CSV table of C-alpha atoms in Angstrom, one decimal:
chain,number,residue,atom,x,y,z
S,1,UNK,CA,3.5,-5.5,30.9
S,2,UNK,CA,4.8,-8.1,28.3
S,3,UNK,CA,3.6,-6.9,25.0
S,4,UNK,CA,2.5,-9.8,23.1
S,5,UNK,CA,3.4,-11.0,19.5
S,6,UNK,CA,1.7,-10.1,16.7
S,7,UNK,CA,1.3,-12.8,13.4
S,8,UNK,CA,-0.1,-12.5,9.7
S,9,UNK,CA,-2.5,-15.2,9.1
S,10,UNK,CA,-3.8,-14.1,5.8
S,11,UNK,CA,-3.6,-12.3,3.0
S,12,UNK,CA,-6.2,-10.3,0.1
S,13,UNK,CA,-5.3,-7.9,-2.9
S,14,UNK,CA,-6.7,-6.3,-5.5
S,15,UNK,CA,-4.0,-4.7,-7.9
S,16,UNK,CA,-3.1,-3.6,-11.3
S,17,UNK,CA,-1.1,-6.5,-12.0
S,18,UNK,CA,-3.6,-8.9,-10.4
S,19,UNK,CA,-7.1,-9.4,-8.6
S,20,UNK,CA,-5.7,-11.6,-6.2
S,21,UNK,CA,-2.6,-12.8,-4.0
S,22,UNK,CA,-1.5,-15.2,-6.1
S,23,UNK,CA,-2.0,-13.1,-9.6
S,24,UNK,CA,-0.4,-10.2,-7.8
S,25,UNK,CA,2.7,-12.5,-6.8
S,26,UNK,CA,2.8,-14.1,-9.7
S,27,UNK,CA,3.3,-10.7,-11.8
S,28,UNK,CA,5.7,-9.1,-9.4
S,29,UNK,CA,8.2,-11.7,-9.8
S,30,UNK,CA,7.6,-11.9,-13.9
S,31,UNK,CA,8.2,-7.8,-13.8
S,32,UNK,CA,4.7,-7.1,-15.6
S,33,UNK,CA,3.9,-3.4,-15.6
S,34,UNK,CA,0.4,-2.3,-14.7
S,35,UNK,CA,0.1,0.7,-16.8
S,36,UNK,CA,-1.8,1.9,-20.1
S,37,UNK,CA,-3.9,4.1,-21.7
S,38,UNK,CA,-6.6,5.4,-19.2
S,39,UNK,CA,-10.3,3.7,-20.1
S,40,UNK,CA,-12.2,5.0,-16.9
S,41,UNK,CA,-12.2,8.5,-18.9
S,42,UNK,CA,-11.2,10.4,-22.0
S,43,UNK,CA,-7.7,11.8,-20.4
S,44,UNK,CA,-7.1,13.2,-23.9
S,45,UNK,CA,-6.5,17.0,-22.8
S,46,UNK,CA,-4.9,15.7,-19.9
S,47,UNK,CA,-0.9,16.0,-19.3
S,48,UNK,CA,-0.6,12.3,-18.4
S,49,UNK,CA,-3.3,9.9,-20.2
S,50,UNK,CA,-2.3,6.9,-18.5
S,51,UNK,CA,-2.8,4.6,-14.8
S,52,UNK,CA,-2.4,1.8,-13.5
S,53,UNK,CA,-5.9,1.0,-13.6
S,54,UNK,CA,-7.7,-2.4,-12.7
S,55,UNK,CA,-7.8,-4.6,-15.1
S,56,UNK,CA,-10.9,-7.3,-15.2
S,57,UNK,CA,-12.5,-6.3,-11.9
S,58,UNK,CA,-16.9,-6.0,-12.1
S,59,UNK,CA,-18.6,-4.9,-9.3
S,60,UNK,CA,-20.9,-7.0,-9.7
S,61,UNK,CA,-18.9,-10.2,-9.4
S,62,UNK,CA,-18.7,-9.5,-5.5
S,63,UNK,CA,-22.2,-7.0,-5.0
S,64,UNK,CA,-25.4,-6.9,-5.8
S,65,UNK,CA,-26.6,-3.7,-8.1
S,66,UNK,CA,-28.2,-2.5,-5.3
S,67,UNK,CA,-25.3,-2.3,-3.2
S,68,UNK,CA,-22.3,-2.0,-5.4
S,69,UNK,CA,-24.6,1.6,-6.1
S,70,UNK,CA,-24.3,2.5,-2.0
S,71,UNK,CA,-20.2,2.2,-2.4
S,72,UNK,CA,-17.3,4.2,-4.0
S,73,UNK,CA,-14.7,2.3,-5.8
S,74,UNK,CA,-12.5,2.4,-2.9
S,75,UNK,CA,-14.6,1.0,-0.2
S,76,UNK,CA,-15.9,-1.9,-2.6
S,77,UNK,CA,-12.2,-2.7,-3.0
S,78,UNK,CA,-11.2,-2.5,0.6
S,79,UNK,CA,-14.3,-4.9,0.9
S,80,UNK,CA,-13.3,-7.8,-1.6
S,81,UNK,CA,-9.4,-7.7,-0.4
S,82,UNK,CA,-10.4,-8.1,2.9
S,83,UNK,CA,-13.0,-10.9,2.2
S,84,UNK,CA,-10.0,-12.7,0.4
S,85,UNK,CA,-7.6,-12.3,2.9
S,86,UNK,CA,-10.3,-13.4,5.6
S,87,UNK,CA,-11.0,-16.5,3.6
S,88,UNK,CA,-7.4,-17.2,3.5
S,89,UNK,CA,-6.6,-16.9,7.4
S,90,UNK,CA,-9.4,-19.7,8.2
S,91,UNK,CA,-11.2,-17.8,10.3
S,92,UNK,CA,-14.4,-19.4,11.7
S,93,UNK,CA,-16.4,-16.6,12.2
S,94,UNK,CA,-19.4,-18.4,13.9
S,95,UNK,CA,-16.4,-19.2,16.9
S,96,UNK,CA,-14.2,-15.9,16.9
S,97,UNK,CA,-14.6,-13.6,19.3
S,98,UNK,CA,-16.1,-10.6,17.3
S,99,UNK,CA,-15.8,-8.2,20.2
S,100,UNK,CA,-12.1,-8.8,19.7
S,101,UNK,CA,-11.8,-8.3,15.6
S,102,UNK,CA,-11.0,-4.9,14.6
S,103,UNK,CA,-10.6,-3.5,11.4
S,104,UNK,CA,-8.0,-0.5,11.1
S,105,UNK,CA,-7.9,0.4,7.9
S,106,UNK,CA,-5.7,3.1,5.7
S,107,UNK,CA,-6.9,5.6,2.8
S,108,UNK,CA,-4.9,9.1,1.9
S,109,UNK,CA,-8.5,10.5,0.1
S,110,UNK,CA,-11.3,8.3,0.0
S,111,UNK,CA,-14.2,8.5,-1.9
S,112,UNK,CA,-12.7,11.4,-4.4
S,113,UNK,CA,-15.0,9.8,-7.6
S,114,UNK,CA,-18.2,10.3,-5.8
S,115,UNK,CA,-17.1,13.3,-4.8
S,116,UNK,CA,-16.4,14.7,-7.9
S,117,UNK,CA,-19.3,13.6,-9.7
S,118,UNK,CA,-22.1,14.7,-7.2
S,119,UNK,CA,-19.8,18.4,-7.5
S,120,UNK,CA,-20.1,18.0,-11.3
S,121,UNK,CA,-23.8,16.9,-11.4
S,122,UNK,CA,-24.5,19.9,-9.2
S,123,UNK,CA,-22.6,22.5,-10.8
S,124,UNK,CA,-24.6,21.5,-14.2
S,125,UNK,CA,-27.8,22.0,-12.8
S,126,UNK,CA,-29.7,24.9,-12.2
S,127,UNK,CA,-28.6,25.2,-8.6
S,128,UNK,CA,-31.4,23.1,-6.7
S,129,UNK,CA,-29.2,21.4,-4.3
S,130,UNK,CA,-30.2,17.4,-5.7
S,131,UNK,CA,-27.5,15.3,-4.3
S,132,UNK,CA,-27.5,11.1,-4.0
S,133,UNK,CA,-28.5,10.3,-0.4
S,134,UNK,CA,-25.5,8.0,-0.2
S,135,UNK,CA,-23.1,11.0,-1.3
S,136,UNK,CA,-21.9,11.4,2.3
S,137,UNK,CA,-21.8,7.9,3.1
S,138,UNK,CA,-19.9,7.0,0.1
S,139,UNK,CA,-17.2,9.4,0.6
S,140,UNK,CA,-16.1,9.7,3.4
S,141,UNK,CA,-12.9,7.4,4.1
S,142,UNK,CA,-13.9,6.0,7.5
S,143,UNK,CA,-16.6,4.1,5.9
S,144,UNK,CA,-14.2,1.4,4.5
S,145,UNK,CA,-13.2,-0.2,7.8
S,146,UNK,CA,-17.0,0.7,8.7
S,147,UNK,CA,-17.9,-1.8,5.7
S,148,UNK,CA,-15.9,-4.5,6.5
S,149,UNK,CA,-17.0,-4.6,10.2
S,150,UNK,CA,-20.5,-4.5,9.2
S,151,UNK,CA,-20.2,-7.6,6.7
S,152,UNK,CA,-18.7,-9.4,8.9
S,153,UNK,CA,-20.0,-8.4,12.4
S,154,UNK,CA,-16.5,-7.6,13.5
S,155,UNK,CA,-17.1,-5.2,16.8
S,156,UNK,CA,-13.4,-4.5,17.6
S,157,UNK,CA,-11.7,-1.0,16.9
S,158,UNK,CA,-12.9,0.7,13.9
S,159,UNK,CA,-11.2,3.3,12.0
S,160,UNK,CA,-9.3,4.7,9.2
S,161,UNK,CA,-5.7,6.4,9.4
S,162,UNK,CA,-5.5,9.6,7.1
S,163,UNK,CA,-1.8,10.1,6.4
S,164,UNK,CA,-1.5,10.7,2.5
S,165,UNK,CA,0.5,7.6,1.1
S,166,UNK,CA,2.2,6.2,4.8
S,167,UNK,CA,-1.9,5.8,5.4
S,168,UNK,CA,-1.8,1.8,5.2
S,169,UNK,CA,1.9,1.3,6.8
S,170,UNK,CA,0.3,3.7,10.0
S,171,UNK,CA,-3.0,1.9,9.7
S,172,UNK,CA,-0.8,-1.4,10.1
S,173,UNK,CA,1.0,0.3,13.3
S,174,UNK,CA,-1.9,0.9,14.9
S,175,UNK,CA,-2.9,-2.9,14.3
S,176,UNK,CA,0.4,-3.8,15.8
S,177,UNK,CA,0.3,-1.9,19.2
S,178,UNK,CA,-3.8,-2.6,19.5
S,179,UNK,CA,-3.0,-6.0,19.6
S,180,UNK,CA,0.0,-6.2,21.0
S,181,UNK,CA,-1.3,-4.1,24.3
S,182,UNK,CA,-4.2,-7.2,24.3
S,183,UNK,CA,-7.2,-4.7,23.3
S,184,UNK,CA,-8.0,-7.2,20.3
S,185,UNK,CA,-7.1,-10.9,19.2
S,186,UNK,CA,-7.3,-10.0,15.0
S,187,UNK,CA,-7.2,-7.0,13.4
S,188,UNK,CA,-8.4,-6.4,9.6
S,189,UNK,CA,-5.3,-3.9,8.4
S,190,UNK,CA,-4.5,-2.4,4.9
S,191,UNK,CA,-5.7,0.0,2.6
S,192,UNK,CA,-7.3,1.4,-0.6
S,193,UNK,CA,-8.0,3.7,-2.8
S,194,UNK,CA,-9.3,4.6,-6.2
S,195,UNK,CA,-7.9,8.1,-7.1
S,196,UNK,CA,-7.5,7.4,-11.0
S,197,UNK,CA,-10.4,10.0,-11.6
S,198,UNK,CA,-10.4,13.4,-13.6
S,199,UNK,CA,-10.1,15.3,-10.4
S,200,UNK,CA,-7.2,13.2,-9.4
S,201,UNK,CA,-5.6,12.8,-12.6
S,202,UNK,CA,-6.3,17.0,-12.6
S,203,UNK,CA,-5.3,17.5,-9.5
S,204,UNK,CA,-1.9,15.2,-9.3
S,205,UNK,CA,-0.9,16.6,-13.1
S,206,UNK,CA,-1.2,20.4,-11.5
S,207,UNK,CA,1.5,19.9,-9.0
S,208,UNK,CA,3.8,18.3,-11.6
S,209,UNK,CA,3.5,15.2,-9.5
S,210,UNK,CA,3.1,12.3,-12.5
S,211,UNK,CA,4.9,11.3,-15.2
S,212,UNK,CA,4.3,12.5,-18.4
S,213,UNK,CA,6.0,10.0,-20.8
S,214,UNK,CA,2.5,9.3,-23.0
S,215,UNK,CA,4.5,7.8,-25.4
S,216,UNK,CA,5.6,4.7,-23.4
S,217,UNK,CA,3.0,4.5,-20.6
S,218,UNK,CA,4.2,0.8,-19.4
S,219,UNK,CA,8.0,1.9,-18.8
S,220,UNK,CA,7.2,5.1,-16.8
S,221,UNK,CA,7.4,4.3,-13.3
S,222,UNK,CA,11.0,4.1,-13.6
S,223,UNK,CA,12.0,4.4,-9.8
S,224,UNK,CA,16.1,5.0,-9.9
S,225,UNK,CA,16.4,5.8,-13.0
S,226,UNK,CA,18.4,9.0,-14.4
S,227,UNK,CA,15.2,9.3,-16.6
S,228,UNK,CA,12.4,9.2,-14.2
S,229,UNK,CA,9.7,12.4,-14.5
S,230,UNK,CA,7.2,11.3,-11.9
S,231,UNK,CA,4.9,9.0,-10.4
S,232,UNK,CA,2.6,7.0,-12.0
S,233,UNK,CA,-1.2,6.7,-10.3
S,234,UNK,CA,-2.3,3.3,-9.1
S,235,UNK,CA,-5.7,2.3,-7.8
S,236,UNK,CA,-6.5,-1.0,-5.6
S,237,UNK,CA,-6.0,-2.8,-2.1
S,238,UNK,CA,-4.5,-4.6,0.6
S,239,UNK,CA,-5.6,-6.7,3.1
S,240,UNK,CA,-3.3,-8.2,6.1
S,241,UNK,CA,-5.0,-10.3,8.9
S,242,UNK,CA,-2.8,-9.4,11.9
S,243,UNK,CA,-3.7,-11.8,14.7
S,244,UNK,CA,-2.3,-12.3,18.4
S,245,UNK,CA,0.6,-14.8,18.0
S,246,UNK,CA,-0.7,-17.6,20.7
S,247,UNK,CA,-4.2,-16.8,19.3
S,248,UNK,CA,-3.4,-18.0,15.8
S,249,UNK,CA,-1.6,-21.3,17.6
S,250,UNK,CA,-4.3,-22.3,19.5
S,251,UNK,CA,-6.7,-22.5,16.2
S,252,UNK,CA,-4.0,-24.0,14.3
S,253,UNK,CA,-3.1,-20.9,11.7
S,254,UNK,CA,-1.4,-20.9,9.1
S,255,UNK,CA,1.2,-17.7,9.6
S,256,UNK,CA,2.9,-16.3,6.7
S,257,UNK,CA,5.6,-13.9,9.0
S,258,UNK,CA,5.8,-12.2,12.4
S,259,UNK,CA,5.1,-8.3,12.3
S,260,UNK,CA,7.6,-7.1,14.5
S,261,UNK,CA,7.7,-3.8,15.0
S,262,UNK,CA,7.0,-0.6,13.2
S,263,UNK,CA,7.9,3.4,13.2
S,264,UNK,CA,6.6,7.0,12.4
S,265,UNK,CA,8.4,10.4,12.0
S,266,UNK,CA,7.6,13.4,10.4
S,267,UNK,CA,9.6,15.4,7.7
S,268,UNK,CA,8.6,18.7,9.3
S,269,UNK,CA,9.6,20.3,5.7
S,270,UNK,CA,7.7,20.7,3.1
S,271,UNK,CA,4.3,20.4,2.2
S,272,UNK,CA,4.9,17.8,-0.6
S,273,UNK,CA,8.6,18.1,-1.3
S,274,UNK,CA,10.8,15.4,0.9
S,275,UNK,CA,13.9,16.7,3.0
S,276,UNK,CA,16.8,16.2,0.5
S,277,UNK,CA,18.9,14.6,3.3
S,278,UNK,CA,16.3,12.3,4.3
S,279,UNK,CA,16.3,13.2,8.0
S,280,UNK,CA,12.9,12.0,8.5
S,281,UNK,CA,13.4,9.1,6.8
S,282,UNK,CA,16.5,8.1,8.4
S,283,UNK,CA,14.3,8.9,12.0
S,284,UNK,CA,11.5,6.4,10.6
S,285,UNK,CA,13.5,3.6,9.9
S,286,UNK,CA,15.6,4.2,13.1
S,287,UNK,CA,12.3,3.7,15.3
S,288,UNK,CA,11.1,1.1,13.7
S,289,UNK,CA,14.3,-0.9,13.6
S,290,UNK,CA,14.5,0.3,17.1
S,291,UNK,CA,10.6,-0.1,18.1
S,292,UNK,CA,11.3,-4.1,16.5
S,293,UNK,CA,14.4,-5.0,18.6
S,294,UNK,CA,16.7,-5.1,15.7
S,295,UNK,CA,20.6,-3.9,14.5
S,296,UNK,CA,20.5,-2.7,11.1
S,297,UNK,CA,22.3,-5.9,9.6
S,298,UNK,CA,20.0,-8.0,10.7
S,299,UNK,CA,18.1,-6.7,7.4
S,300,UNK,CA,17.5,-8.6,4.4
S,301,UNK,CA,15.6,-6.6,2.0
S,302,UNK,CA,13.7,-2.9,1.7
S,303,UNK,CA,10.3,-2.1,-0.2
S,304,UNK,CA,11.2,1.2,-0.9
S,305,UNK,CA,8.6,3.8,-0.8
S,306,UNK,CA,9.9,4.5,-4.5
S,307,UNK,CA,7.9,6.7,-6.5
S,308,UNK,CA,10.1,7.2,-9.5
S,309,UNK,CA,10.0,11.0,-8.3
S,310,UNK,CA,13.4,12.9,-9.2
S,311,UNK,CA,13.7,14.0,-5.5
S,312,UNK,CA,11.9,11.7,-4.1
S,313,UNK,CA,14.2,8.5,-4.9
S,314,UNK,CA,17.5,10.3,-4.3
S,315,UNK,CA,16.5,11.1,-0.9
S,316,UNK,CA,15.6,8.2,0.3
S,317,UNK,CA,18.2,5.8,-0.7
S,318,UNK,CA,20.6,8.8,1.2
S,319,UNK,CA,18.6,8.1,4.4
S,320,UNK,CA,18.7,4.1,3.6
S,321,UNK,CA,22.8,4.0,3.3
S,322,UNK,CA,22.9,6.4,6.4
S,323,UNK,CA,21.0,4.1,8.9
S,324,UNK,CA,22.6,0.9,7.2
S,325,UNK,CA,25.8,1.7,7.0
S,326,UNK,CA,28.2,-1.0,5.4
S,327,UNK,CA,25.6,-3.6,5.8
S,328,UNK,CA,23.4,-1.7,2.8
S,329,UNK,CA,25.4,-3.5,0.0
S,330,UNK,CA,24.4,-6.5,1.7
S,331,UNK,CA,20.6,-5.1,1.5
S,332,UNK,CA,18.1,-6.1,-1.4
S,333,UNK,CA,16.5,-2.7,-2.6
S,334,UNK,CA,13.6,-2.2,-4.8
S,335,UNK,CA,10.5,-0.3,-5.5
S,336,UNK,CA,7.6,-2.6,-6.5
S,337,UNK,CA,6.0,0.7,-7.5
S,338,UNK,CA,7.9,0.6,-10.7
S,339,UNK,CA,5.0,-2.2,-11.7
S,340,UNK,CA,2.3,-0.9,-10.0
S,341,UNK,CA,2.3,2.8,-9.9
S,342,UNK,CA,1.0,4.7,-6.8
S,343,UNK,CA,-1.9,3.4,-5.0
S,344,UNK,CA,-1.7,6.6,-2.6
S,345,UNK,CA,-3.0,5.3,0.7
S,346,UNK,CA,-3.1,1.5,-0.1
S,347,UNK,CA,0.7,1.6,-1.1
S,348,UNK,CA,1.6,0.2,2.1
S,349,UNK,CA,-1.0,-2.2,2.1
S,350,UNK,CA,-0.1,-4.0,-0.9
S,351,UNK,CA,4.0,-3.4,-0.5
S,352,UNK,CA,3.6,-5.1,2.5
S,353,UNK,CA,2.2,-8.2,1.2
S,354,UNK,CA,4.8,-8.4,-1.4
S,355,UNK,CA,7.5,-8.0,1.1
S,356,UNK,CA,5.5,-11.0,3.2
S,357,UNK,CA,6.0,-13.2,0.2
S,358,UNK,CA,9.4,-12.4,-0.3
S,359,UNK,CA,10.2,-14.2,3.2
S,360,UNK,CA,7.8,-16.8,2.8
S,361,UNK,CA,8.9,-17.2,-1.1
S,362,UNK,CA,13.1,-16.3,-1.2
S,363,UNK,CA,12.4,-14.2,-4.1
S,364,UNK,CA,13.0,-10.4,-4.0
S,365,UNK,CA,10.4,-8.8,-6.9
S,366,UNK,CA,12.4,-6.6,-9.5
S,367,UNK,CA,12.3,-2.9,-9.8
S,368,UNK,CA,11.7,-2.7,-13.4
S,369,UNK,CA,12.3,0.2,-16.7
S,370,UNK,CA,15.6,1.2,-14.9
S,371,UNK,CA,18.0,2.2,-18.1
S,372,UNK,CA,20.0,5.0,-17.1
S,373,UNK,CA,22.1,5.3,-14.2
S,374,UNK,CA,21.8,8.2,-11.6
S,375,UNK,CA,25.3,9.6,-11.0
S,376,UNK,CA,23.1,10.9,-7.5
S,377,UNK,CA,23.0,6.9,-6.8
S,378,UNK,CA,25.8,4.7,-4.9
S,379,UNK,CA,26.4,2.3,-7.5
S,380,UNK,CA,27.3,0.0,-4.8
S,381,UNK,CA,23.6,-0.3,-3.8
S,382,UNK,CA,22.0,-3.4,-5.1
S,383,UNK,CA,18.6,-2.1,-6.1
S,384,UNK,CA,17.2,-5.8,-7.8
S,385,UNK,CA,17.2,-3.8,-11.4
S,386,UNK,CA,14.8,-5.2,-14.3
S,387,UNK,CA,15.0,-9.3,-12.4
S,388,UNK,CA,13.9,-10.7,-9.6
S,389,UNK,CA,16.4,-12.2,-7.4
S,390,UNK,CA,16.1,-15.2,-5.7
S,391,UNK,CA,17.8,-15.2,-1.6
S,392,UNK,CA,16.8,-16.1,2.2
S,393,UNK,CA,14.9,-13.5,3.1
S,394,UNK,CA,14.4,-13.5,6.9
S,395,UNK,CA,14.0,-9.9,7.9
S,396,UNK,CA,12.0,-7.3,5.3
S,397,UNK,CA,11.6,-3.6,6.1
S,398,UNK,CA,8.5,-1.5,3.8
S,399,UNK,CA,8.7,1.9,4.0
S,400,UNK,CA,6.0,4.6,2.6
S,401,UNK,CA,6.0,8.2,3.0
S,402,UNK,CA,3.0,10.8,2.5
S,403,UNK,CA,3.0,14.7,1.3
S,404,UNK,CA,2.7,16.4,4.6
S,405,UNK,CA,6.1,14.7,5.7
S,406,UNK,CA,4.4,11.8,7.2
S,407,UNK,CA,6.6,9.1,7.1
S,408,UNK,CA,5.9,5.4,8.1
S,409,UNK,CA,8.1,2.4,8.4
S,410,UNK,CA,7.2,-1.7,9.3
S,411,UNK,CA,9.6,-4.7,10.0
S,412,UNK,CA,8.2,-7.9,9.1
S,413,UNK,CA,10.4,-11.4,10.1
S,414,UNK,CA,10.2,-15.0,9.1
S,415,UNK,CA,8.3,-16.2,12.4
S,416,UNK,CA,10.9,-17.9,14.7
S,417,UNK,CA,9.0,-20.4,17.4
């Protein structure tokens, strides 16, 4: 069977640098930084008391009271990146096929705000079980995809990937090979989340996950840098159309890149520490340069997964000069995390898009606050430090990996006719 190929056609997000594509681009490339002071809650007793937050973004603007109510943060912004990036692939949805649209969709936790507060509102009562009738509904993480189709009447494959922070890049995978094996024509990929909440904040801060520097909010995602303490939590989402090549032709698409192929491994290690050789990243990237049909030098440029994490960083840039050999110094590395933060499950999502526009764009976004050298770093390795470069970019690998080991790589390629 001859699988077949598998296209972007358009393109939503909904960041902390920007509430759209072209914002979001647009502040990648002029290095802006997405954090500050937390305004969702008062994180004063709190060991980090910054996010990158939303800035600018009202319910409202895209739902009605009555429904922005019956959805968690998350789902509402899986909803309005996806309707932009439907908008932008030119869809006519009174002609598609909607038994062939699918929406596979990524998120590492889901509805944690509503979950939370229905906890907190029942723990401060006097024990009668009162809970909102949407508690379940809101929460769960499945219901994002479950959303989308529904707005839209899309009656494809419907479901969400659970894989901590690879949960977009899998979701993505699974888009691939659905279409690819000709189950669907489109499929609606990406991912949110909205973790910047007291329990996640809480939660994140107990396992010495997050960076601490309180006194300089908007240089602490430092990924690389001898400096770096932590991650810094993001909230947001990414949305891909992924459509069936000759599909996309015949209705006269416009296609940003050709996804090409795309990988999985596990750590097999730790429960949230990675392997400090990298093994399971150097197997994920293997596969998917493998899974895509490519040598490692056909390469251009790496997203990073890139928290800013002291072990974290090391690691994978180990595993990167292992499977790329002498070719790496030819390799543009960075971490668009550094302006972002951590969007958890919709990491993938929205590191994808950036490395999308890098092809379409010949502009390689920065990784920015980097000050101090890591003697644990090959100096050699060009990691596109505080500016964005400009070069062809034909070939762009993103990679994201998740606390359980999970690990998940995609190839994306300038689309060759």
């Amino acid at each position: 069977m001859e699988l077949k190929r598998v296209v972007v056609t358009g393109l939503g997000a909904l960041t902390p640098i920007g509430n759209n594509v072209e914002e979001y681009w647009d502040a990648l490339v002029a290095g802006k930084s997405g954090c500050a002071p937390i305004t969702y809650f008062d994180a004063e007793k709190f060991k980090t008391k910054f996010a990158c937050e939303l800035k600018n973004f009202n319910a409202l603007d895209f739902f009605d009271r009555k429904e922005a109510r019956k959805l968690d943060r998350f789902a509402q912004y899986a909803i309005v990146a996806s309707d932009e990036a439907i908008k932008d692939s030119g869809i006519d949805l009174d002609v598609v096929d909607k038994h062939r649209v699918g929406v596979i969709w990524g998120a590492g936790i889901g509805g944690l705000e509503t979950f939370q507060d229905e906890v907190i509102n029942f723990s401060e009562g006097d024990g009668t079980p009162r809970f909102n009738p949407f508690f379940i509904p809101k929460m769960i993480a499945d219901i994002a995809p479950g959303n989308i189709s529904i707005r839209h009447g899309f009656m494809g494959a419907n479901y969400t990937t659970v894989s901590a922070c690879a949960s977009a890049a899998n979701a993505m995978f699974d888009a691939l090979n659905n279409i690819r094996l000709g189950y669907s024509d489109i499929i609606i990929s990406g991912g949110s989340e909205a973790a910047v909440t007291k329990a996640g904040m809480g939660g994140f801060n107990a396992m010495h996950a997050l960076s601490t520097r309180n006194e300089s909010p908007e240089t602490a995602s430092r990924p690389f840098d001898a400096t770096r303490d932590g991650f810094v939590l993001g909230e947001g989402a990414g949305a891909l159309v992924l459509e069936e090549y000759e599909h996309a032709k015949a209705r006269g698409a416009k296609i940003y890149a050709e996804l090409i192929g795309g990988g999985l491994s596990s750590d097999a290690y730790h429960m949230t520490a990675p392997h400090p050789e990298g093994i399971g990243v150097v197997a994920v990237m293997e596969n998917c340069l493998q899974n895509a049909g490519l040598k490692p030098e056909e390469v251009d440029a790496i997203n990073t997964h890139g928290t800013s994490t002291p072990l974290g960083d090391v690691a994978e840039l180990k595993a990167i000069s292992k499977v790329f050999g002498e070719h790496v110094k030819n390799i543009n590395i960075n971490s668009t995390k550094s302006m972002t933060g951590h969007l958890l499950g919709a990491a993938g999502a929205i590191e994808a898009i950036s490395s999308i526009l890098s092809i379409k764009h010949g502009i390689v976004p920065p990784t920015i606050n980097h000050e101090h050298r890591d003697e644990n770093i090959d100096p050699e390795l060009n990691l596109t430090l505080n500016k964005a470069q400009k070069r062809e970019v034909n070939v762009v690998m993103s990679n994201t990996f998740g606390f359980g080991g999970h690990n998940a790589c995609v190839l994306f390629k300038k689309l060759d006719e």
